Amino acid sequence: MRSDSGPRARPAAVRLALVANCAVSLLLPTSVRAQADIQASIRESQERLEAIRSERSTLQGEMTQLAGQVHTISEEIENLERRIGASASVLAELDVQIDAVRSAVSLTTQDMLSTIDGLTHRKAVLRERLRSIYKRGPLNAFRVLMAARSFADLINRYKYLHLIALYDRTLVSQVSELAAKLTEQRSQLAADLDHLNRLRDEKSLEMGRLESLEGERERRLIGFRSRESEAASQLAQLERDEQRLRNLVAELERARREAERDAGVATTPSITTADLGNLNWPVEGRIVYNFGPERQGGTTISREGVGIAAPRGTPVRVVERGQVDYAGPVGLWGPSVIVSHGGGYFSLYLYLEALTVREGDIVEAGRVIGYVGALSSADQTEPHMEFQIREPNPNDQPIAVDPVRWLRRRS
């Protein structure tokens, strides 16, 4: 008696066994490394976020202390600028985490689709096997063994039946494991989506915080400008900030000279007197005040740069290649950038917002370093930025010169 489940069916059984072995790969995660990289990125971002929030908390404490002390408006504005910068950094880190979680959701979704495909296929194969077992009846294995023509044939048939049984057990195990994996992936996807929603809510709160801080800054600036009785104090503060800026540039120049002396090399400046009248303007706009002393009421302002009008948010570009030696708030000027061009030459960009460079950055000519800020706190004029050029002075700190003579002539 010969059964269609006998030796002739062995090639099919072997194929089924191979499929079973290959199907094990469906149980292995297809994106373990990618998911691990994403989680590492999220952890790093969370650590940076905690540091930023700690700094912001410290700044808030400083602002509370200022409320009970005699202080200048520039101290308040500088504190607000730093808190605004911290909130902007928080938003940037939240965006990093949102993008990372989105990637994790995408990878988990892809894994789920792969698992569903594998589970559907294995269930179909399992149903077919159960149907085949049912049709052949419970004595099929006995009939296969009894049909052996020799002892060797009996051993082969027994091995064949063992292989089929092993395949069936593997198939059932795979279906179970794939089902468990799908449940786990669904839980992971739900957790990722919940995390994503929480990050979005957190970002919305941070955006509200940032808008509130910017509104507070604007109210303080407008309120300060509206108090005519404090005009003299404000101009005096501007003069103090001007001296602070001179000292800052002098310190940067001393540091440059010491570094070159220690290295035994002198760097070639990226601008020289040959560039007079050839540099591009940092922004396009009319001049709202010129270089040199300016009389306002009973006070004289020592203008060491020119004010160039431009709408708020206009990109401000560096005029020539150099290194960012300072990027941060400077008194009433708010966020400012100082670029060293070597050899004692510096270009300064004041009354900015949303700086796009950091100290130590090497910037090429035309690089956007920030944007024109709101109405200046020291000059009751339209939105503008102030541009300065400092030239080397062998016997003293770099001196401010009329920057217009360095810029291209405009028709």
Short mmCIF file of C-alpha atoms in Angstrom, two decimals:
data_model
loop_
_atom_site.label_atom_id
_atom_site.label_comp_id
_atom_site.label_asym_id
_atom_site.label_seq_id
_atom_site.Cartn_x
_atom_site.Cartn_y
_atom_site.Cartn_z
CA MET A 1 0.00 0.00 0.00
CA ARG A 2 1.49 3.37 -1.05
CA SER A 3 0.35 6.63 0.40
CA ASP A 4 0.71 10.00 -1.33
CA SER A 5 2.30 11.08 1.93
CA GLY A 6 5.20 8.65 1.33
CA PRO A 7 8.67 9.10 -0.01
CA ARG A 8 7.51 10.69 -3.25
CA ALA A 9 6.28 13.62 -1.21
CA ARG A 10 9.70 14.15 0.35
CA PRO A 11 10.84 16.97 -1.97
CA ALA A 12 7.73 18.95 -1.01
CA ALA A 13 8.35 18.26 2.67
CA VAL A 14 11.94 19.38 2.34
CA ARG A 15 10.77 22.58 0.68
CA LEU A 16 8.31 23.16 3.52
CA ALA A 17 11.09 22.63 6.07
CA LEU A 18 13.30 25.12 4.27
CA VAL A 19 10.47 27.64 4.21
CA ALA A 20 9.96 27.08 7.93
CA ASN A 21 13.63 27.73 8.61
CA CYS A 22 13.67 30.84 6.44
CA ALA A 23 10.51 32.12 8.10
CA VAL A 24 12.40 32.39 11.36
CA SER A 25 13.92 35.55 9.93
CA LEU A 26 10.46 37.09 10.08
CA LEU A 27 10.71 36.91 13.85
CA LEU A 28 13.89 39.02 13.91
CA PRO A 29 13.59 42.84 14.11
CA THR A 30 14.41 44.47 10.76
CA SER A 31 15.40 47.80 12.28
CA VAL A 32 16.98 47.07 15.68
CA ARG A 33 20.06 49.18 14.97
CA ALA A 34 18.01 52.04 13.52
CA GLN A 35 15.67 52.01 16.53
CA ALA A 36 18.67 51.96 18.89
CA ASP A 37 20.22 54.96 17.09
CA ILE A 38 16.93 56.84 17.34
CA GLN A 39 16.59 56.13 21.06
CA ALA A 40 20.21 57.24 21.62
CA SER A 41 19.47 60.48 19.74
CA ILE A 42 16.38 61.07 21.89
CA ARG A 43 18.34 60.45 25.10
CA GLU A 44 21.08 62.88 24.06
CA SER A 45 18.49 65.50 23.16
CA GLN A 46 16.73 64.99 26.51
CA GLU A 47 20.04 65.53 28.35
CA ARG A 48 20.63 68.76 26.44
CA LEU A 49 17.03 69.77 27.13
CA GLU A 50 17.48 69.30 30.87
CA ALA A 51 20.64 71.42 30.79
CA ILE A 52 18.86 74.20 28.88
CA ARG A 53 15.91 74.15 31.26
CA SER A 54 18.26 74.31 34.23
CA GLU A 55 19.96 77.35 32.70
CA ARG A 56 16.58 78.96 32.04
CA SER A 57 15.52 78.35 35.63
CA THR A 58 18.70 80.07 36.81
CA LEU A 59 17.98 83.04 34.54
CA GLN A 60 14.45 83.24 35.91
CA GLY A 61 15.90 83.34 39.43
CA GLU A 62 18.26 86.14 38.39
CA MET A 63 15.31 88.10 36.99
CA THR A 64 13.44 87.69 40.29
CA GLN A 65 16.50 89.00 42.16
CA LEU A 66 16.70 91.99 39.82
CA ALA A 67 13.13 92.92 40.75
CA GLY A 68 14.27 93.72 44.28
CA GLN A 69 17.43 95.60 43.33
CA VAL A 70 18.43 98.84 41.68
CA HIS A 71 19.37 97.90 38.13
CA THR A 72 19.55 99.19 34.57
CA ILE A 73 17.12 98.39 31.80
CA SER A 74 19.95 96.72 29.87
CA GLU A 75 20.27 94.10 32.64
CA GLU A 76 16.59 93.26 32.33
CA ILE A 77 16.73 93.17 28.54
CA GLU A 78 19.87 91.02 28.55
CA ASN A 79 18.20 88.58 30.96
CA LEU A 80 15.10 88.45 28.75
CA GLU A 81 17.25 87.91 25.65
CA ARG A 82 19.00 84.97 27.31
CA ARG A 83 15.69 83.47 28.42
CA ILE A 84 14.31 83.90 24.90
CA GLY A 85 17.44 82.17 23.57
CA ALA A 86 16.97 79.33 26.06
CA SER A 87 13.32 78.89 25.04
CA ALA A 88 14.33 78.87 21.37
CA SER A 89 16.91 76.17 22.20
CA VAL A 90 14.22 74.16 24.02
CA LEU A 91 12.03 74.34 20.91
CA ALA A 92 14.96 73.20 18.76
CA GLU A 93 15.57 70.17 21.02
CA LEU A 94 11.85 69.33 21.01
CA ASP A 95 11.93 69.41 17.21
CA VAL A 96 14.89 66.99 17.29
CA GLN A 97 12.91 64.62 19.53
CA ILE A 98 9.72 64.96 17.48
CA ASP A 99 11.62 64.07 14.29
CA ALA A 100 13.28 61.12 16.06
CA VAL A 101 9.98 59.78 17.41
CA ARG A 102 8.40 60.19 13.97
CA SER A 103 11.21 58.06 12.56
CA ALA A 104 10.63 55.48 15.31
CA VAL A 105 6.90 55.41 14.47
CA SER A 106 7.73 54.92 10.80
CA LEU A 107 10.16 52.06 11.54
CA THR A 108 7.71 50.39 13.94
CA THR A 109 4.95 50.69 11.34
CA GLN A 110 7.18 49.08 8.71
CA ASP A 111 8.02 46.26 11.13
CA MET A 112 4.32 45.77 11.88
CA LEU A 113 3.46 45.53 8.19
CA SER A 114 6.24 42.96 7.71
CA THR A 115 5.03 41.02 10.75
CA ILE A 116 1.40 41.11 9.55
CA ASP A 117 2.49 39.81 6.13
CA GLY A 118 4.51 37.01 7.74
CA LEU A 119 1.70 36.13 10.15
CA THR A 120 -0.90 36.07 7.37
CA HIS A 121 1.29 33.80 5.28
CA ARG A 122 2.09 31.42 8.13
CA LYS A 123 -1.57 31.21 9.15
CA ALA A 124 -2.50 30.33 5.59
CA VAL A 125 0.14 27.60 5.49
CA LEU A 126 -0.98 26.32 8.90
CA ARG A 127 -4.61 26.14 7.78
CA GLU A 128 -3.54 24.16 4.71
CA ARG A 129 -1.55 21.75 6.84
CA LEU A 130 -4.44 21.23 9.25
CA ARG A 131 -6.78 20.59 6.31
CA SER A 132 -4.32 18.05 4.87
CA ILE A 133 -3.92 16.27 8.24
CA TYR A 134 -7.69 16.13 8.66
CA LYS A 135 -8.23 14.64 5.17
CA ARG A 136 -5.62 11.89 5.67
CA GLY A 137 -6.97 10.90 9.02
CA PRO A 138 -5.32 9.93 12.32
CA LEU A 139 -3.85 6.64 10.93
CA ASN A 140 -1.94 8.24 8.09
CA ALA A 141 1.42 7.97 9.85
CA PHE A 142 0.77 4.29 10.61
CA ARG A 143 -0.09 3.57 6.95
CA VAL A 144 3.10 5.30 5.79
CA LEU A 145 5.24 3.14 8.07
CA MET A 146 3.45 -0.10 7.19
CA ALA A 147 3.99 0.51 3.48
CA ALA A 148 7.77 0.23 3.94
CA ARG A 149 9.38 -2.41 1.67
CA SER A 150 12.52 -2.80 3.75
CA PHE A 151 14.04 -1.84 7.03
CA ALA A 152 16.03 0.96 5.38
CA ASP A 153 12.80 2.21 3.77
CA LEU A 154 11.15 2.09 7.19
CA ILE A 155 13.92 4.22 8.70
CA ASN A 156 13.64 6.75 5.83
CA ARG A 157 9.87 6.92 6.27
CA TYR A 158 10.26 7.44 9.99
CA LYS A 159 12.75 10.26 9.39
CA TYR A 160 10.35 11.77 6.87
CA LEU A 161 7.45 11.67 9.35
CA HIS A 162 9.72 13.18 12.03
CA LEU A 163 10.66 16.03 9.66
CA ILE A 164 6.99 16.72 8.91
CA ALA A 165 6.14 16.72 12.63
CA LEU A 166 9.07 19.06 13.32
CA TYR A 167 7.89 21.36 10.54
CA ASP A 168 4.33 21.43 11.94
CA ARG A 169 5.57 22.25 15.43
CA THR A 170 7.82 24.98 14.04
CA LEU A 171 4.90 26.39 12.04
CA VAL A 172 2.65 26.55 15.12
CA SER A 173 5.49 28.12 17.13
CA GLN A 174 6.10 30.74 14.43
CA VAL A 175 2.44 31.70 14.29
CA SER A 176 2.42 32.10 18.07
CA GLU A 177 5.66 34.11 18.11
CA LEU A 178 4.57 36.34 15.23
CA ALA A 179 1.27 37.01 16.99
CA ALA A 180 3.13 37.91 20.19
CA LYS A 181 5.52 40.11 18.23
CA LEU A 182 2.61 41.91 16.56
CA THR A 183 1.06 42.58 19.97
CA GLU A 184 4.37 43.97 21.23
CA GLN A 185 4.78 46.15 18.13
CA ARG A 186 1.26 47.53 18.51
CA SER A 187 2.05 48.42 22.12
CA GLN A 188 5.30 50.07 21.05
CA LEU A 189 3.52 52.01 18.31
CA ALA A 190 0.87 53.19 20.77
CA ALA A 191 3.62 54.29 23.19
CA ASP A 192 5.52 56.12 20.42
CA LEU A 193 2.36 57.90 19.25
CA ASP A 194 1.57 58.88 22.85
CA HIS A 195 5.14 60.20 23.23
CA LEU A 196 4.79 62.13 19.97
CA ASN A 197 1.53 63.73 21.12
CA ARG A 198 3.10 64.69 24.46
CA LEU A 199 6.08 66.26 22.65
CA ARG A 200 3.72 68.21 20.40
CA ASP A 201 1.78 69.47 23.42
CA GLU A 202 5.06 70.41 25.11
CA LYS A 203 6.19 72.24 21.99
CA SER A 204 2.92 74.16 21.90
CA LEU A 205 3.46 75.24 25.53
CA GLU A 206 7.05 76.25 24.78
CA MET A 207 5.93 78.31 21.79
CA GLY A 208 3.46 80.08 24.08
CA ARG A 209 6.26 80.69 26.60
CA LEU A 210 8.53 82.08 23.87
CA GLU A 211 5.80 84.39 22.56
CA SER A 212 5.14 85.56 26.12
CA LEU A 213 8.84 86.34 26.68
CA GLU A 214 9.08 88.19 23.37
CA GLY A 215 5.94 90.13 24.25
CA GLU A 216 7.41 91.00 27.64
CA ARG A 217 10.60 92.19 25.98
CA GLU A 218 8.65 94.35 23.54
CA ARG A 219 6.50 95.82 26.33
CA ARG A 220 9.55 96.66 28.40
CA LEU A 221 11.32 98.27 25.45
CA ILE A 222 8.27 100.26 24.37
CA GLY A 223 7.51 101.27 27.95
CA PHE A 224 11.09 102.29 28.50
CA ARG A 225 11.17 104.37 25.32
CA SER A 226 7.88 106.04 26.23
CA ARG A 227 9.29 107.47 29.46
CA GLU A 228 10.85 110.73 28.30
CA SER A 229 12.19 111.42 31.75
CA GLU A 230 14.48 108.41 31.38
CA ALA A 231 15.82 109.40 27.96
CA ALA A 232 19.05 110.80 29.39
CA SER A 233 19.56 107.66 31.45
CA GLN A 234 18.99 105.53 28.39
CA LEU A 235 21.55 107.44 26.34
CA ALA A 236 23.97 107.23 29.23
CA GLN A 237 23.42 103.47 29.29
CA LEU A 238 24.16 103.37 25.58
CA GLU A 239 27.44 105.18 26.22
CA ARG A 240 28.32 102.65 28.92
CA ASP A 241 27.46 99.80 26.59
CA GLU A 242 29.64 101.44 23.91
CA GLN A 243 32.59 101.41 26.31
CA ARG A 244 31.78 97.82 27.21
CA LEU A 245 31.89 96.97 23.51
CA ARG A 246 35.25 98.72 23.09
CA ASN A 247 36.66 96.73 26.00
CA LEU A 248 35.27 93.49 24.56
CA VAL A 249 36.89 94.10 21.17
CA ALA A 250 40.16 95.06 22.89
CA GLU A 251 40.12 91.84 24.89
CA LEU A 252 39.45 89.80 21.75
CA GLU A 253 42.34 91.53 19.99
CA ARG A 254 44.70 90.89 22.92
CA ALA A 255 43.71 87.23 22.88
CA ARG A 256 44.38 87.07 19.13
CA ARG A 257 47.81 88.62 19.45
CA GLU A 258 48.78 86.33 22.33
CA ALA A 259 47.61 83.26 20.40
CA GLU A 260 49.66 84.27 17.36
CA ARG A 261 52.70 85.08 19.52
CA ASP A 262 52.48 81.70 21.27
CA ALA A 263 52.09 79.90 17.94
CA GLY A 264 54.88 81.91 16.35
CA VAL A 265 52.74 82.55 13.27
CA ALA A 266 50.94 85.66 12.05
CA THR A 267 47.70 85.06 10.22
CA THR A 268 46.90 86.92 7.01
CA PRO A 269 43.87 89.18 7.48
CA SER A 270 40.92 88.53 5.17
CA ILE A 271 40.39 92.27 4.69
CA THR A 272 42.95 95.01 4.11
CA THR A 273 42.89 98.63 3.02
CA ALA A 274 42.76 97.28 -0.54
CA ASP A 275 39.15 96.30 0.20
CA LEU A 276 38.06 99.87 0.91
CA GLY A 277 34.86 100.50 -1.04
CA ASN A 278 34.59 96.87 -2.13
CA LEU A 279 32.70 95.09 0.68
CA ASN A 280 29.04 94.18 0.31
CA TRP A 281 26.50 95.75 2.65
CA PRO A 282 25.34 93.54 5.54
CA VAL A 283 21.73 94.49 4.67
CA GLU A 284 20.18 96.65 1.97
CA GLY A 285 18.52 99.78 3.38
CA ARG A 286 18.87 103.49 3.96
CA ILE A 287 21.13 104.89 6.64
CA VAL A 288 19.15 106.12 9.68
CA TYR A 289 22.19 107.56 11.47
CA ASN A 290 25.80 108.12 10.45
CA PHE A 291 29.17 107.46 12.04
CA GLY A 292 30.42 110.09 14.48
CA PRO A 293 29.07 112.18 17.37
CA GLU A 294 25.34 112.87 17.37
CA ARG A 295 23.54 115.37 19.56
CA GLN A 296 20.28 114.20 21.14
CA GLY A 297 18.68 116.67 23.53
CA GLY A 298 21.34 117.61 26.03
CA THR A 299 23.44 114.48 25.41
CA THR A 300 25.98 113.65 22.73
CA ILE A 301 26.06 110.06 21.48
CA SER A 302 29.39 108.79 20.19
CA ARG A 303 28.20 106.82 17.18
CA GLU A 304 30.87 104.23 16.30
CA GLY A 305 28.86 102.68 13.48
CA VAL A 306 26.02 103.35 11.08
CA GLY A 307 22.38 102.37 11.46
CA ILE A 308 20.92 100.65 8.40
CA ALA A 309 17.12 100.44 8.24
CA ALA A 310 15.55 97.11 7.25
CA PRO A 311 12.31 95.30 8.11
CA ARG A 312 12.39 93.09 11.17
CA GLY A 313 13.51 89.57 10.20
CA THR A 314 15.71 90.72 7.28
CA PRO A 315 18.79 88.42 7.00
CA VAL A 316 22.05 90.07 8.05
CA ARG A 317 25.13 88.81 6.18
CA VAL A 318 28.79 88.92 7.13
CA VAL A 319 30.75 91.26 4.83
CA GLU A 320 33.91 89.12 4.54
CA ARG A 321 35.36 85.80 5.65
CA GLY A 322 36.31 85.57 9.31
CA GLN A 323 35.81 83.88 12.67
CA VAL A 324 32.93 84.59 15.03
CA ASP A 325 34.64 85.77 18.23
CA TYR A 326 31.45 86.76 20.02
CA ALA A 327 27.75 85.94 19.55
CA GLY A 328 25.38 87.03 22.27
CA PRO A 329 23.65 90.00 23.94
CA VAL A 330 25.45 93.30 24.48
CA GLY A 331 23.42 95.62 26.67
CA LEU A 332 20.76 97.64 24.87
CA TRP A 333 22.01 96.42 21.52
CA GLY A 334 20.60 92.99 22.26
CA PRO A 335 21.90 89.97 20.31
CA SER A 336 25.12 90.97 18.53
CA VAL A 337 27.91 89.33 16.54
CA ILE A 338 31.61 90.25 16.40
CA VAL A 339 33.63 88.76 13.54
CA SER A 340 37.43 88.82 13.55
CA HIS A 341 39.02 89.11 10.11
CA GLY A 342 42.59 88.81 11.43
CA GLY A 343 45.28 91.41 11.74
CA GLY A 344 43.20 93.51 14.15
CA TYR A 345 40.25 93.99 11.77
CA PHE A 346 36.76 93.35 13.19
CA SER A 347 33.24 93.80 11.86
CA LEU A 348 30.35 94.20 14.31
CA TYR A 349 26.63 93.56 13.77
CA LEU A 350 24.26 94.95 16.42
CA TYR A 351 20.47 95.04 17.10
CA LEU A 352 19.90 91.51 15.79
CA GLU A 353 17.67 88.63 16.78
CA ALA A 354 17.69 84.85 16.17
CA LEU A 355 21.48 84.53 15.75
CA THR A 356 22.47 81.68 13.40
CA VAL A 357 26.15 81.42 14.38
CA ARG A 358 28.11 80.54 17.50
CA GLU A 359 31.46 81.65 18.86
CA GLY A 360 34.28 79.90 17.07
CA ASP A 361 32.38 79.47 13.78
CA ILE A 362 34.30 80.21 10.60
CA VAL A 363 31.99 82.21 8.31
CA GLU A 364 32.37 82.99 4.64
CA ALA A 365 31.39 86.30 3.03
CA GLY A 366 27.62 86.47 2.58
CA ARG A 367 26.84 83.98 5.37
CA VAL A 368 23.64 84.85 7.27
CA ILE A 369 24.61 85.44 10.91
CA GLY A 370 21.25 86.63 12.24
CA TYR A 371 18.24 88.79 11.46
CA VAL A 372 17.27 92.41 11.98
CA GLY A 373 15.58 92.72 15.37
CA ALA A 374 12.63 94.72 16.64
CA LEU A 375 12.69 98.44 17.38
CA SER A 376 15.97 99.26 19.03
CA SER A 377 15.87 99.86 22.77
CA ALA A 378 18.40 102.68 22.61
CA ASP A 379 17.29 104.55 19.48
CA GLN A 380 13.67 105.51 19.02
CA THR A 381 13.77 104.76 15.33
CA GLU A 382 12.37 102.19 12.93
CA PRO A 383 13.79 98.61 12.94
CA HIS A 384 17.41 98.61 11.85
CA MET A 385 20.79 97.04 12.52
CA GLU A 386 24.03 98.81 13.39
CA PHE A 387 27.21 97.98 11.48
CA GLN A 388 30.70 98.81 12.71
CA ILE A 389 34.24 98.30 11.45
CA ARG A 390 37.27 98.28 13.77
CA GLU A 391 40.76 98.73 12.33
CA PRO A 392 44.06 97.73 13.95
CA ASN A 393 45.91 100.20 16.15
CA PRO A 394 49.43 98.98 17.00
CA ASN A 395 49.66 101.03 20.20
CA ASP A 396 46.14 100.53 21.51
CA GLN A 397 42.85 98.68 21.06
CA PRO A 398 41.30 98.49 17.56
CA ILE A 399 39.60 101.78 16.71
CA ALA A 400 36.17 102.35 15.19
CA VAL A 401 36.14 103.96 11.74
CA ASP A 402 33.37 105.03 9.39
CA PRO A 403 32.25 101.68 7.96
CA VAL A 404 30.60 103.28 4.91
CA ARG A 405 34.00 103.87 3.30
CA TRP A 406 34.56 100.09 3.35
CA LEU A 407 31.24 99.33 1.63
CA ARG A 408 30.41 99.42 -2.06
CA ARG A 409 29.11 102.71 -3.34
CA ARG A 410 25.38 102.59 -3.98
CA SER A 411 23.64 104.44 -6.79
#
